[in-house]
Each structure stands twice: as structure tokens, then as C-alpha cells.
Amino acid sequence: MDPIRNPYTPNAGERPDVLAGRDGQIEQYNVLLQRVSRGRSARSMIITGLRGVGKTVLLGKFRDTSLEAGWTVIEHEAAKHNDNAFRREMGLRLRTALFDLSPRARWTERYHRAAAAISAFSVTIDASGQVKAGLDLTDPVEGLADHGDLPMDMTDVLVALGAAAQEKSSGIALLLDEIQFLSRSQLESLIMALHKTVQRALPVVLVGAGLPQVPELAGDAKSYAERLFTFPVIGSLSGTDAHEALSGPAAAEQVRIDDDALARAFEVTGGYPYFIQELGSAAWSKAEHSPISLDDINDAAELYLAKLDESFFRVRLDRTTELQTAYLRAMAELGPQPHRASEVAVLLGRESTQLGPTRAELIDMGLLYTPQRGLAAFTVPHFDQFMLRAVPELLVPQVRRRRR
Ligand SMILES: Nc1ncnc2c1ncn2[C@@H]1O[C@H](COP(=O)(O)OP(=O)(O)O)[C@@H](O)[C@H]1O
Ligand SMILES: [Mg+2]
């Protein structure tokens, strides 16, 4: 059918025409925002799920909701950055938020204070003690966000910015994606800061989204986190929601999908949002006319796999070393479920201690996560099947001795 009217959205973070099965999280965010706007307490959210389940899309929805409520949004996609780079990145976004709340000409005392906090926050000191100038927004305030301690400085900044937003009856929504890449200290600093804004009943909310592997917290941050956040997990859609995700966008274009076609599509995609969009898009291009039939879905399945293989799956494998690839391939041999390191090691003819670093690297890269101590699983749904297609034979790399 007409490619111009193809309504599906098989791209990372792309808002789907029908956002299916997420009413619970959307409602929860609305309540959070409205309560905090009224100076009441409510728990912020840390959302986790595998790749392609719709975390980024959900954050995008929260962004819209926040803007409609007259809030200022700080969006940040976390990367593996040291604390200095993290300060600089956050500093720039905090500065944008400040100007968003009020142009400099109308700054009150609270705004100058927030500006001073952001300036001090973005000053960095490297390992050799060299000080690098930060943003210069206003005169510094001694003792404000200049402690050189990330949690203390982050707290000063969020409190000052929250207070400035409050004066305008606005608020600050911090929406952080890929939080598995934050270091423990970075995540802890955000939690400590949020703890303070909650105590002061300031209009600040934080939503983090990431892979199931969220950095393990320690000490105070850990106990605060349990009280400050709820931890929704999102995943594949139920049968009804998956049907809605596939048939809804077509219906808006006056195209129907047969029931047996919907059922087959659910089998193929497992109800994973990304896969639904990719299959929908392929079926649209294969079908000649409405309704989209079971045959159309079957015809589209090959194109669907080819598309996924060359984009969604392939990019994950592009950066892996030979040993990492062998490790993933061995996991795939064992099936889609989580596996013990020892089982994988047996297939590769090695001791699990020898493979420990490889496993750790794959977790670090966001390809594997540990659902439970001692277990590792793929972060990408259906990745096992992809590995079997991409690397047909089990790889058993030669043992190379480390030189000392
Ligand atoms: N609730 C949903 N219903 C239908 N499609 C969705 C839904 N959530 C996400 N999608 C689609 O799934 C894909 C992946 O979404 P994305 O937010 O990038 O996932 P993640 O951030 O979890 O990897 C995109 O193509 C998006 O259009
Ligand atoms: Mg994402």
C-alpha cells in the first residue's frame, strides 16, 4: 500500500501513533506531577525494561504532560561520563532550564541564587588539581554548590532551581534516559538532591529510565531511593494491547487487519513494541489493499527479520570483540532465558573465572544484564534468535595466555 501513508514508527524513541498498554504509568505520572505541583509528596519513578519496549517513548510522553502543566523539562540521555563531564553536561541543561523559567532581565533574588548555584556546579577540578572554569551566569555565592562534592553540589543546585520554579508556580521535571550508564556516584547525587527537594516540598520530579541493570546504590542513597521512587518495569504488551498497537494506526488510515493476521503478528513479535512497529511497517508495504490478511503478515515476516537484523540487532554486535561475540553466541545456544556463567563457560571450554572479564564487559556495554546474582540475560528481546542467524556455528576461541 501507499508508503506515504504507512503509519508505523519502527525507530528508537519515535512516538507511535497508538501508545498501547501504558495507561498505568501515564496516570501515575499525572498524579505525581499534580500532587507535587500542589506541594504534596509523591514518589518519583525509575522505569526499567529491555531495549525496544518503549522507555524513551514514555519519557517523551511525560515531557509533553509536563510542558502542558507549565513545567520546565530537563532531558538528559546519560552516557558513560566521568563526574567532570557529567557536571558540564548537566550544567548546560540546568542553565537552559533556568532561562526557560525566566529571562535574565526579570531575575529575582531566587533566580540569581539558582544561577550562582549552576555556575559553581559546572566548575570542575581534574585529577592534577587543575580548576576549569564553569558557566558564568552571575556573581558567585560562597558556600553554594562549590563544595567539590557531587551530592552536596547537586543538592544545592536542585534546591535553588526548584525554589526559583516555585516562585513562578512552575516546576522542574528531570527526565533521564539510559540511567544504567550513570555511575553510582552520579545516580546517588541525584537521589540525595531529590531527597532534599522533597523535604522542602519543592516542585521537582525525577524520572529515570534504563535497562534492568541500574547501578547498585549504597548507604543513605539506597534507603532514600526506596522511599523516593516507585520502580515500574515495562515489557512486552499483552495480546489485547499488542492488537491495539498494530490495528490502531492502520484504522486511522481506514485500513483493517484480519483477526487471524493479528494473532499471527502477536506470535511473531512476542508483543514487543519495537517488533510490532517493524512488522506493521513491513506488512503495510507487502499488502496490496485493506484488510491486511494472514498471508500479508506471513509475506512480511522475512522483510521484518531482515530489517531488524540490519538495524536493531546488528548495531549491538558491531562493536563486540571476537571473544565477546563467542560469549553471546554461546548464550544463544543455551536459549533466551538467563544463564549461569558456568554453563556458558562449559560451552566455550573454559573456566568461568577466565570469562569473568568478558561477561563484565558485555554487561558494561549494555548487552547483558544480571536479573539475579550469578545469572546473565540478553537486554535485547529475541537476541538469541538473531545470534543463531548471524553466527550459525558455535565459536570456540583459542585460549590466549595473558602476558605478564
Ligand atoms: N506503548 C507502545 N505502543 C506501541 N508502540 C510503541 C510503544 N512504545 C514504544 N513503541 C515503539 O517501539 C519502539 C521502541 O521504543 P523506544 O521508546 O525507543 O524503546 P526503548 O527506549 O525502551 O528502547 C519505537 O519504534 C516506538 O515507536
Ligand atoms: Mg530508549
CSV table of C-alpha atoms and ligand atoms in Angstrom, one decimal:
chain,number,residue,atom,x,y,z
A,1,MET,CA,0.0,0.0,0.0
A,2,ASP,CA,1.0,3.6,-0.3
A,3,PRO,CA,4.3,4.1,1.5
A,4,ILE,CA,3.4,7.7,2.2
A,5,ARG,CA,0.6,6.6,4.4
A,6,ASN,CA,2.5,3.9,6.3
A,7,PRO,CA,1.6,4.8,9.9
A,8,TYR,CA,4.1,2.6,11.7
A,9,THR,CA,7.1,4.0,13.6
A,10,PRO,CA,10.0,1.5,13.7
A,11,ASN,CA,12.6,3.9,15.1
A,12,ALA,CA,14.2,4.2,18.5
A,13,GLY,CA,12.3,6.8,20.6
A,14,GLU,CA,9.8,7.6,17.8
A,15,ARG,CA,6.3,8.4,19.2
A,16,PRO,CA,3.9,5.7,18.0
A,17,ASP,CA,0.5,6.7,16.6
A,18,VAL,CA,-1.1,4.5,19.3
A,19,LEU,CA,0.8,4.3,22.6
A,20,ALA,CA,-0.7,1.0,23.8
A,21,GLY,CA,-0.6,-0.6,27.2
A,22,ARG,CA,1.0,2.3,29.2
A,23,ASP,CA,-2.1,3.9,30.7
A,24,GLY,CA,-1.0,2.9,34.2
A,25,GLN,CA,2.4,4.6,34.0
A,26,ILE,CA,0.9,7.7,32.3
A,27,GLU,CA,-1.7,8.1,35.0
A,28,GLN,CA,0.9,7.6,37.7
A,29,TYR,CA,3.0,10.4,36.2
A,30,ASN,CA,0.0,12.7,36.1
A,31,VAL,CA,-0.8,12.1,39.7
A,32,LEU,CA,2.9,12.7,40.6
A,33,LEU,CA,3.0,16.0,38.7
A,34,GLN,CA,-0.3,17.3,40.1
A,35,ARG,CA,0.5,16.4,43.7
A,36,VAL,CA,4.0,17.8,43.6
A,37,SER,CA,2.6,21.0,41.9
A,38,ARG,CA,0.3,21.4,45.0
A,39,GLY,CA,3.2,21.0,47.4
A,40,ARG,CA,2.2,17.4,48.3
A,41,SER,CA,4.6,14.5,48.3
A,42,ALA,CA,4.6,11.7,45.7
A,43,ARG,CA,7.1,9.2,44.7
A,44,SER,CA,9.2,9.8,41.5
A,45,MET,CA,9.8,6.9,39.1
A,46,ILE,CA,12.6,4.7,37.9
A,47,ILE,CA,11.4,2.8,34.9
A,48,THR,CA,13.3,-0.2,33.7
A,49,GLY,CA,12.8,-2.6,30.8
A,50,LEU,CA,14.6,-4.3,27.9
A,51,ARG,CA,15.6,-2.5,24.7
A,52,GLY,CA,12.7,-1.6,22.4
A,53,VAL,CA,9.9,-1.8,25.0
A,54,GLY,CA,9.2,1.9,24.8
A,55,LYS,CA,11.1,3.6,27.7
A,56,THR,CA,12.2,6.6,25.6
A,57,VAL,CA,8.8,7.0,24.1
A,58,LEU,CA,7.2,7.0,27.6
A,59,LEU,CA,9.7,9.7,28.7
A,60,GLY,CA,8.6,11.7,25.7
A,61,LYS,CA,5.0,11.4,26.8
A,62,PHE,CA,6.0,12.6,30.3
A,63,ARG,CA,7.8,15.5,28.7
A,64,ASP,CA,4.6,16.6,26.9
A,65,THR,CA,2.5,16.2,30.0
A,66,SER,CA,5.0,18.3,32.0
A,67,LEU,CA,5.0,21.1,29.4
A,68,GLU,CA,1.2,21.2,29.3
A,69,ALA,CA,1.3,21.6,33.0
A,70,GLY,CA,3.5,24.6,32.6
A,71,TRP,CA,6.6,22.9,33.9
A,72,THR,CA,10.2,23.2,32.7
A,73,VAL,CA,11.7,20.0,31.4
A,74,ILE,CA,15.3,18.9,31.7
A,75,GLU,CA,16.0,16.0,29.4
A,76,HIS,CA,19.3,14.1,29.5
A,77,GLU,CA,20.5,10.9,27.9
A,78,ALA,CA,23.1,9.5,30.2
A,79,ALA,CA,26.4,8.3,28.8
A,80,LYS,CA,29.5,6.8,30.4
A,81,HIS,CA,31.0,10.0,31.6
A,82,ASN,CA,33.3,10.8,34.4
A,83,ASP,CA,32.0,13.3,37.0
A,84,ASN,CA,33.5,16.3,35.4
A,85,ALA,CA,31.9,15.6,32.1
A,86,PHE,CA,28.6,14.9,33.9
A,87,ARG,CA,28.9,18.3,35.7
A,88,ARG,CA,29.4,20.1,32.4
A,89,GLU,CA,26.6,18.3,30.6
A,90,MET,CA,24.1,18.8,33.5
A,91,GLY,CA,25.3,22.3,34.0
A,92,LEU,CA,24.3,23.2,30.4
A,93,ARG,CA,20.9,21.7,30.7
A,94,LEU,CA,20.3,23.3,34.1
A,95,ARG,CA,21.2,26.6,32.6
A,96,THR,CA,18.7,26.1,29.7
A,97,ALA,CA,16.1,25.3,32.3
A,98,LEU,CA,16.8,28.5,34.2
A,99,PHE,CA,16.5,30.7,31.1
A,100,ASP,CA,13.4,28.8,30.2
A,101,LEU,CA,11.8,29.7,33.5
A,102,SER,CA,12.8,33.3,33.3
A,103,PRO,CA,14.8,35.7,31.1
A,104,ARG,CA,17.7,37.3,32.8
A,105,ALA,CA,16.1,40.8,32.8
A,106,ARG,CA,13.4,39.5,35.2
A,107,TRP,CA,15.6,37.5,37.5
A,108,THR,CA,14.6,37.9,41.2
A,109,GLU,CA,16.9,37.1,44.1
A,110,ARG,CA,15.9,33.4,43.9
A,111,TYR,CA,16.9,33.3,40.2
A,112,HIS,CA,20.3,34.9,40.9
A,113,ARG,CA,20.8,32.3,43.6
A,114,ALA,CA,19.9,29.5,41.2
A,115,ALA,CA,22.2,30.9,38.6
A,116,ALA,CA,25.1,31.1,41.1
A,117,ALA,CA,24.5,27.5,42.1
A,118,ILE,CA,24.6,26.4,38.4
A,119,SER,CA,27.7,28.3,37.7
A,120,ALA,CA,29.5,26.9,40.7
A,121,PHE,CA,28.2,23.4,39.9
A,122,SER,CA,29.8,23.4,36.5
A,123,VAL,CA,33.3,24.3,37.7
A,124,THR,CA,35.4,21.2,37.6
A,125,ILE,CA,38.7,20.2,39.1
A,126,ASP,CA,40.7,17.4,37.4
A,127,ALA,CA,43.0,14.8,39.0
A,128,SER,CA,46.0,17.1,38.9
A,129,GLY,CA,44.1,19.8,40.8
A,130,GLN,CA,43.6,22.0,37.7
A,131,VAL,CA,40.4,24.1,38.0
A,132,LYS,CA,38.4,24.5,34.9
A,133,ALA,CA,36.1,27.5,34.7
A,134,GLY,CA,32.4,26.7,34.6
A,135,LEU,CA,29.4,28.7,33.3
A,136,ASP,CA,29.5,32.3,34.3
A,137,LEU,CA,25.9,33.3,34.9
A,138,THR,CA,26.0,35.7,37.8
A,139,ASP,CA,28.1,36.6,40.9
A,140,PRO,CA,29.1,33.5,42.9
A,141,VAL,CA,27.6,32.9,46.4
A,142,GLU,CA,30.2,31.5,48.7
A,143,GLY,CA,29.3,28.0,50.0
A,144,LEU,CA,26.7,27.4,47.4
A,145,ALA,CA,27.3,24.4,45.2
A,146,ASP,CA,31.0,25.0,45.4
A,147,HIS,CA,31.9,22.1,47.8
A,148,GLY,CA,33.6,19.9,45.2
A,149,ASP,CA,31.3,17.1,46.4
A,150,LEU,CA,28.9,15.9,43.8
A,151,PRO,CA,25.9,15.0,46.1
A,152,MET,CA,26.2,18.3,48.0
A,153,ASP,CA,26.6,20.4,44.9
A,154,MET,CA,23.7,18.7,43.1
A,155,THR,CA,21.5,19.2,46.1
A,156,ASP,CA,22.3,22.9,46.2
A,157,VAL,CA,21.5,23.3,42.5
A,158,LEU,CA,18.2,21.4,42.5
A,159,VAL,CA,17.0,23.1,45.7
A,160,ALA,CA,17.9,26.5,44.3
A,161,LEU,CA,16.3,25.8,40.9
A,162,GLY,CA,13.3,24.2,42.4
A,163,ALA,CA,12.8,27.3,44.6
A,164,ALA,CA,13.1,29.5,41.6
A,165,ALA,CA,10.5,27.5,39.7
A,166,GLN,CA,8.2,27.5,42.7
A,167,GLU,CA,8.2,31.3,42.6
A,168,LYS,CA,6.7,31.1,39.1
A,169,SER,CA,4.2,28.4,40.1
A,170,SER,CA,6.1,26.2,37.7
A,171,GLY,CA,8.3,23.1,38.4
A,172,ILE,CA,11.2,21.1,37.2
A,173,ALA,CA,10.8,17.7,35.6
A,174,LEU,CA,14.1,15.9,35.3
A,175,LEU,CA,13.8,13.1,32.7
A,176,LEU,CA,16.9,11.0,32.4
A,177,ASP,CA,17.3,8.2,29.8
A,178,GLU,CA,19.8,5.3,29.8
A,179,ILE,CA,20.4,5.7,33.5
A,180,GLN,CA,22.3,2.4,33.5
A,181,PHE,CA,25.2,4.4,32.2
A,182,LEU,CA,25.3,6.8,35.2
A,183,SER,CA,28.0,5.9,37.7
A,184,ARG,CA,26.9,5.0,41.1
A,185,SER,CA,28.0,8.4,42.5
A,186,GLN,CA,26.2,10.3,39.8
A,187,LEU,CA,22.9,8.5,40.4
A,188,GLU,CA,23.4,8.8,44.2
A,189,SER,CA,23.9,12.6,43.8
A,190,LEU,CA,20.5,12.9,42.0
A,191,ILE,CA,18.8,10.8,44.7
A,192,MET,CA,20.3,12.8,47.6
A,193,ALA,CA,19.3,16.1,45.8
A,194,LEU,CA,15.7,14.8,45.3
A,195,HIS,CA,15.5,13.8,48.9
A,196,LYS,CA,16.1,17.4,49.8
A,197,THR,CA,13.7,18.9,47.3
A,198,VAL,CA,11.0,16.5,48.6
A,199,GLN,CA,11.7,17.5,52.2
A,200,ARG,CA,11.3,21.2,51.2
A,201,ALA,CA,8.2,20.4,49.2
A,202,LEU,CA,9.7,22.0,46.1
A,203,PRO,CA,8.2,21.3,42.7
A,204,VAL,CA,10.8,18.9,41.3
A,205,VAL,CA,10.2,15.4,39.9
A,206,LEU,CA,12.7,12.9,38.5
A,207,VAL,CA,12.0,10.1,36.2
A,208,GLY,CA,14.9,7.8,35.2
A,209,ALA,CA,14.6,5.1,32.5
A,210,GLY,CA,17.0,2.4,31.7
A,211,LEU,CA,17.9,-1.2,31.3
A,212,PRO,CA,17.1,-3.5,34.2
A,213,GLN,CA,20.7,-3.1,35.3
A,214,VAL,CA,20.5,0.0,37.4
A,215,PRO,CA,23.7,0.8,39.4
A,216,GLU,CA,23.7,-0.7,42.8
A,217,LEU,CA,23.2,2.0,45.4
A,218,ALA,CA,24.8,2.3,48.8
A,219,GLY,CA,24.3,3.8,52.2
A,220,ASP,CA,21.8,6.7,52.6
A,221,ALA,CA,21.1,6.9,48.9
A,222,LYS,CA,19.8,3.3,49.0
A,223,SER,CA,17.4,3.9,51.8
A,224,TYR,CA,16.2,7.2,50.3
A,225,ALA,CA,15.7,5.6,46.9
A,226,GLU,CA,13.3,3.1,48.4
A,227,ARG,CA,11.1,5.9,49.8
A,228,LEU,CA,11.5,8.4,47.0
A,229,PHE,CA,10.8,6.2,44.0
A,230,THR,CA,8.5,3.6,42.6
A,231,PHE,CA,10.1,1.2,40.2
A,232,PRO,CA,7.8,0.3,37.3
A,233,VAL,CA,9.0,-2.4,35.0
A,234,ILE,CA,7.7,-2.2,31.4
A,235,GLY,CA,7.9,-5.1,28.9
A,236,SER,CA,6.1,-6.7,26.0
A,237,LEU,CA,2.4,-5.8,25.5
A,238,SER,CA,-0.5,-8.1,26.4
A,239,GLY,CA,-2.4,-9.7,23.5
A,240,THR,CA,-5.1,-7.0,23.6
A,241,ASP,CA,-2.6,-4.1,23.8
A,242,ALA,CA,-0.5,-5.6,21.0
A,243,HIS,CA,-3.5,-5.9,18.8
A,244,GLU,CA,-4.4,-2.3,19.5
A,245,ALA,CA,-0.8,-1.1,18.8
A,246,LEU,CA,-1.0,-2.8,15.4
A,247,SER,CA,-4.6,-2.2,14.3
A,248,GLY,CA,-5.0,1.3,15.8
A,249,PRO,CA,-2.5,3.1,13.4
A,250,ALA,CA,-3.9,1.3,10.4
A,251,ALA,CA,-7.6,2.0,11.4
A,252,ALA,CA,-6.7,5.7,11.4
A,253,GLU,CA,-5.8,5.3,7.7
A,254,GLN,CA,-9.0,3.3,7.0
A,255,VAL,CA,-7.2,0.0,6.8
A,256,ARG,CA,-8.4,-3.1,8.7
A,257,ILE,CA,-6.3,-6.1,9.8
A,258,ASP,CA,-7.9,-9.5,10.0
A,259,ASP,CA,-8.1,-11.3,13.3
A,260,ASP,CA,-6.0,-14.2,12.3
A,261,ALA,CA,-3.4,-11.8,11.0
A,262,LEU,CA,-3.4,-10.0,14.3
A,263,ALA,CA,-2.9,-13.3,16.1
A,264,ARG,CA,-0.1,-14.3,13.9
A,265,ALA,CA,1.6,-10.9,14.3
A,266,PHE,CA,1.5,-11.4,18.1
A,267,GLU,CA,3.2,-14.8,17.7
A,268,VAL,CA,5.9,-13.3,15.5
A,269,THR,CA,6.6,-10.2,17.7
A,270,GLY,CA,6.0,-11.6,21.1
A,271,GLY,CA,4.2,-8.3,21.8
A,272,TYR,CA,7.4,-6.3,21.9
A,273,PRO,CA,6.6,-2.7,20.8
A,274,TYR,CA,9.6,-2.3,18.5
A,275,PHE,CA,8.9,-5.5,16.8
A,276,ILE,CA,5.2,-4.6,16.4
A,277,GLN,CA,6.2,-1.4,14.6
A,278,GLU,CA,8.7,-3.2,12.4
A,279,LEU,CA,6.2,-5.9,11.4
A,280,GLY,CA,3.4,-3.4,10.9
A,281,SER,CA,5.6,-1.4,8.6
A,282,ALA,CA,6.6,-4.5,6.6
A,283,ALA,CA,3.0,-5.8,6.4
A,284,TRP,CA,1.9,-2.4,5.1
A,285,SER,CA,4.4,-2.4,2.3
A,286,LYS,CA,3.6,-6.0,1.3
A,287,ALA,CA,-0.2,-5.7,1.4
A,288,GLU,CA,-2.0,-4.6,-1.7
A,289,HIS,CA,-5.2,-3.4,-0.1
A,290,SER,CA,-7.3,-3.5,3.1
A,291,PRO,CA,-7.8,-5.7,5.0
A,292,ILE,CA,-4.3,-6.8,5.8
A,293,SER,CA,-4.5,-10.6,5.8
A,294,LEU,CA,-2.7,-13.5,7.4
A,295,ASP,CA,-0.9,-14.1,4.1
A,296,ASP,CA,0.3,-10.5,4.2
A,297,ILE,CA,1.8,-11.0,7.6
A,298,ASN,CA,3.4,-14.2,6.6
A,299,ASP,CA,4.8,-12.5,3.5
A,300,ALA,CA,6.1,-9.6,5.6
A,301,ALA,CA,7.8,-11.8,8.1
A,302,GLU,CA,11.0,-12.1,6.1
A,303,LEU,CA,11.3,-8.4,5.4
A,304,TYR,CA,10.7,-7.8,9.1
A,305,LEU,CA,13.5,-10.0,10.1
A,306,ALA,CA,15.9,-8.6,7.6
A,307,LYS,CA,15.1,-5.1,8.8
A,308,LEU,CA,15.6,-6.0,12.4
A,309,ASP,CA,18.8,-7.8,11.7
A,310,GLU,CA,20.4,-5.0,9.8
A,311,SER,CA,19.5,-2.3,12.2
A,312,PHE,CA,18.1,-3.1,15.7
A,313,PHE,CA,20.2,-6.2,16.3
A,314,ARG,CA,23.3,-5.6,14.1
A,315,VAL,CA,24.3,-2.3,15.8
A,316,ARG,CA,24.7,-4.2,19.1
A,317,LEU,CA,27.1,-6.7,17.6
A,318,ASP,CA,29.1,-4.2,15.6
A,319,ARG,CA,31.3,-3.2,18.5
A,320,THR,CA,32.0,-6.6,20.0
A,321,THR,CA,35.3,-8.3,20.1
A,322,GLU,CA,35.7,-11.9,18.9
A,323,LEU,CA,35.6,-13.3,22.5
A,324,GLN,CA,32.5,-11.2,23.3
A,325,THR,CA,30.8,-12.5,20.2
A,326,ALA,CA,31.7,-16.0,21.1
A,327,TYR,CA,30.2,-15.4,24.6
A,328,LEU,CA,26.9,-14.1,23.2
A,329,ARG,CA,26.8,-16.9,20.7
A,330,ALA,CA,27.2,-19.5,23.4
A,331,MET,CA,24.5,-17.8,25.4
A,332,ALA,CA,22.2,-18.0,22.4
A,333,GLU,CA,22.9,-21.7,22.1
A,334,LEU,CA,21.5,-22.2,25.6
A,335,GLY,CA,18.3,-20.3,24.8
A,336,PRO,CA,16.6,-17.0,25.5
A,337,GLN,CA,16.4,-17.3,29.3
A,338,PRO,CA,19.0,-16.2,31.8
A,339,HIS,CA,22.1,-18.3,32.1
A,340,ARG,CA,24.8,-19.1,34.7
A,341,ALA,CA,28.3,-18.1,33.9
A,342,SER,CA,29.4,-21.6,34.5
A,343,GLU,CA,27.0,-23.0,31.8
A,344,VAL,CA,28.3,-20.6,29.2
A,345,ALA,CA,31.9,-21.4,30.2
A,346,VAL,CA,31.4,-25.1,29.7
A,347,LEU,CA,30.3,-24.5,26.1
A,348,LEU,CA,33.3,-22.4,25.5
A,349,GLY,CA,35.7,-24.9,27.0
A,350,ARG,CA,36.9,-22.6,29.7
A,351,GLU,CA,36.6,-21.8,33.4
A,352,SER,CA,34.0,-19.2,34.3
A,353,THR,CA,36.7,-17.2,36.1
A,354,GLN,CA,38.6,-16.9,32.8
A,355,LEU,CA,35.4,-15.5,31.2
A,356,GLY,CA,34.5,-13.2,34.0
A,357,PRO,CA,36.0,-10.1,32.4
A,358,THR,CA,34.2,-10.8,29.1
A,359,ARG,CA,30.9,-11.1,30.8
A,360,ALA,CA,31.6,-7.9,32.8
A,361,GLU,CA,32.4,-6.1,29.5
A,362,LEU,CA,29.2,-7.2,27.9
A,363,ILE,CA,27.2,-6.0,31.0
A,364,ASP,CA,29.1,-2.7,30.9
A,365,MET,CA,28.2,-2.3,27.2
A,366,GLY,CA,24.5,-2.8,28.0
A,367,LEU,CA,24.2,-6.1,26.0
A,368,LEU,CA,23.7,-8.3,29.0
A,369,TYR,CA,22.3,-7.7,32.5
A,370,THR,CA,22.1,-9.7,35.7
A,371,PRO,CA,18.5,-10.4,36.6
A,372,GLN,CA,19.7,-12.2,39.7
A,373,ARG,CA,23.1,-12.8,41.2
A,374,GLY,CA,25.1,-15.3,39.2
A,375,LEU,CA,22.8,-15.1,36.1
A,376,ALA,CA,23.1,-13.1,32.9
A,377,ALA,CA,20.5,-12.4,30.2
A,378,PHE,CA,20.2,-10.5,27.0
A,379,THR,CA,19.0,-6.9,27.2
A,380,VAL,CA,17.5,-7.1,23.7
A,381,PRO,CA,14.5,-9.3,23.2
A,382,HIS,CA,14.8,-12.2,20.7
A,383,PHE,CA,18.6,-11.6,20.6
A,384,ASP,CA,19.3,-15.3,21.0
A,385,GLN,CA,17.5,-16.0,17.7
A,386,PHE,CA,19.4,-13.2,16.0
A,387,MET,CA,22.7,-14.6,17.2
A,388,LEU,CA,21.8,-18.0,15.8
A,389,ARG,CA,21.1,-16.4,12.4
A,390,ALA,CA,24.1,-14.1,12.4
A,391,VAL,CA,26.7,-16.6,13.7
A,392,PRO,CA,25.5,-20.1,12.6
A,393,GLU,CA,28.3,-22.0,14.3
A,394,LEU,CA,29.3,-22.0,17.9
A,395,LEU,CA,32.6,-20.2,18.2
A,396,VAL,CA,35.3,-21.7,20.5
A,397,PRO,CA,38.1,-19.2,20.6
A,398,GLN,CA,41.7,-20.3,21.2
A,399,VAL,CA,42.8,-19.8,24.7
A,400,ARG,CA,45.3,-17.0,24.7
A,401,ARG,CA,47.5,-16.6,27.7
A,402,ARG,CA,47.9,-13.2,29.2
A,403,ARG,CA,51.5,-12.0,29.2
A,404,ARG,CA,52.7,-10.5,32.4
B,1,LIG,N1,3.4,1.6,24.0
B,1,LIG,C1,3.7,1.4,22.7
B,1,LIG,N2,2.8,1.0,21.8
B,1,LIG,C2,3.2,0.9,20.5
B,1,LIG,N3,4.5,1.2,20.1
B,1,LIG,C3,5.4,1.6,21.0
B,1,LIG,C4,5.1,1.7,22.3
B,1,LIG,N4,6.2,2.1,23.0
B,1,LIG,C5,7.2,2.2,22.1
B,1,LIG,N5,6.7,1.9,20.9
B,1,LIG,C6,7.6,1.8,19.6
B,1,LIG,O1,8.6,0.9,20.0
B,1,LIG,C7,9.9,1.3,19.5
B,1,LIG,C8,10.9,1.4,20.7
B,1,LIG,O2,10.5,2.5,21.6
B,1,LIG,P1,11.6,3.1,22.5
B,1,LIG,O3,11.0,4.1,23.3
B,1,LIG,O4,12.8,3.6,21.6
B,1,LIG,O5,12.1,1.9,23.4
B,1,LIG,P2,13.3,1.8,24.4
B,1,LIG,O6,13.6,3.2,24.8
B,1,LIG,O7,12.7,1.0,25.6
B,1,LIG,O8,14.4,1.0,23.8
B,1,LIG,C9,9.6,2.6,18.7
B,1,LIG,O9,9.5,2.2,17.4
B,1,LIG,C10,8.2,3.1,19.2
B,1,LIG,O10,7.5,3.7,18.2
B,2,MG,MG,15.5,4.2,24.7
